Amino acid sequence: MMSDKVLVLREHITMSVRNQSFVTAFVIVGFPGLQPEFYGLASTVLFLVYCCILIGNVVVIILFATHNVLHKPMYFIILNLVVSDVLFSTTTLPKIIARYWFQAGAISFFGCFLQMYLVHYFGSVTSLLLLIMALDRYVSICFPLRYPMIINNSTIHILNVTAWVLAHLPSLSMVIRAYPLPYCDSNKIMQCYCDHIAITTLACTDRVPYSFPAFVVAMVVLLGPLAFIIFSYCSIIVAVVQIASPQGRLKTLSTCSGQLIIIALYYLPRCFIYLASNIGIRFSTDLRIVVIMLYSLLPPMINPLIYCLRTDEIKQIMIKRFRRIQVHVQ
């Protein structure tokens, strides 16, 4: 009888210990297969990427602030995308650069969850802003006469603020469910930043009850806007086909080309990763991290080029600036 009580007590203590979180800090590993002799090269590349992101997006912000001609609905959407890209990059890149440059990969328990929250928050903001961008093009091309009444600066301000507010919900839900989990084993984050999958994989419990709702939330945030974007551009194609002149068709489509490139850069790699992981396609850890970093950092780095080359007003402003510089040099 006494031995049974001891066994029950021991089991109770063991269960209590398991339910406690002993991890007080996490370590961001980055690329597990990267050899130490390449740490300097990796940190330099990531630092240059971060500089390119900051310089390109700050140029767009300065152009917007100094030219009233850009104070139009589409450019207010672009401005919000620029801010989201800069904040996302600033949330993720400095820590992984420090990990490879100074071997400072440790991040506090709270800091890791804060980073996770911000990573998913800015991702959700971008997804909703791309939906607003598609709405702008849809109304502009399919209902051109109603466009000034439906889409104006006030409407876009309201929609942009709504996107920034609504994006809190999925991000908070992920953090609230993941934070109380017991973390009592490894504290190594096999990723370049803290995200939901990387963190909850370390929990000392069955993560299925927590990962599936998070997957559903991610799909809603990702596929909900994407469904409307597909619908809007299908409607745009139908409207363009009905235009009589070939020149009119090309001109109308050219107004959408930049947005389509931005949307494709954001959604296609993400959809590929989600679908591949759910149909049984497996990647090595390093390859998966490389793909994630590419679709996380490539759009913020390339988008400013798209804004400058594929939007007429910004392109004209840049051409005038270069001409003035050439005149002063001569």
JSON list of C-alpha atoms in Angstrom, two decimals, residues 29 32 43 67 80 84 111 185 193 237 249-250 256 260 283:
[
{"chain": "A", "resi": 29, "resn": "VAL", "atom": "CA", "xyz": [20.57, 28.73, -34.39]},
{"chain": "A", "resi": 32, "resn": "PRO", "atom": "CA", "xyz": [22.17, 24.47, -38.56]},
{"chain": "A", "resi": 43, "resn": "SER", "atom": "CA", "xyz": [26.37, 37.96, -41.41]},
{"chain": "A", "resi": 67, "resn": "HIS", "atom": "CA", "xyz": [5.89, 65.14, -53.42]},
{"chain": "A", "resi": 80, "resn": "ASN", "atom": "CA", "xyz": [1.85, 51.28, -45.52]},
{"chain": "A", "resi": 84, "resn": "SER", "atom": "CA", "xyz": [5.38, 47.07, -42.74]},
{"chain": "A", "resi": 111, "resn": "GLY", "atom": "CA", "xyz": [11.82, 38.46, -26.22]},
{"chain": "A", "resi": 185, "resn": "ASP", "atom": "CA", "xyz": [13.90, 20.35, -23.17]},
{"chain": "A", "resi": 193, "resn": "TYR", "atom": "CA", "xyz": [13.92, 34.18, -36.01]},
{"chain": "A", "resi": 237, "resn": "ILE", "atom": "CA", "xyz": [-8.94, 40.28, -67.00]},
{"chain": "A", "resi": 249, "resn": "ARG", "atom": "CA", "xyz": [-5.73, 46.75, -73.07]},
{"chain": "A", "resi": 250, "resn": "LEU", "atom": "CA", "xyz": [-1.97, 47.06, -72.67]},
{"chain": "A", "resi": 256, "resn": "CYS", "atom": "CA", "xyz": [-1.63, 46.22, -62.59]},
{"chain": "A", "resi": 260, "resn": "LEU", "atom": "CA", "xyz": [0.85, 41.52, -59.57]},
{"chain": "A", "resi": 283, "resn": "PHE", "atom": "CA", "xyz": [12.99, 19.54, -47.25]}
]
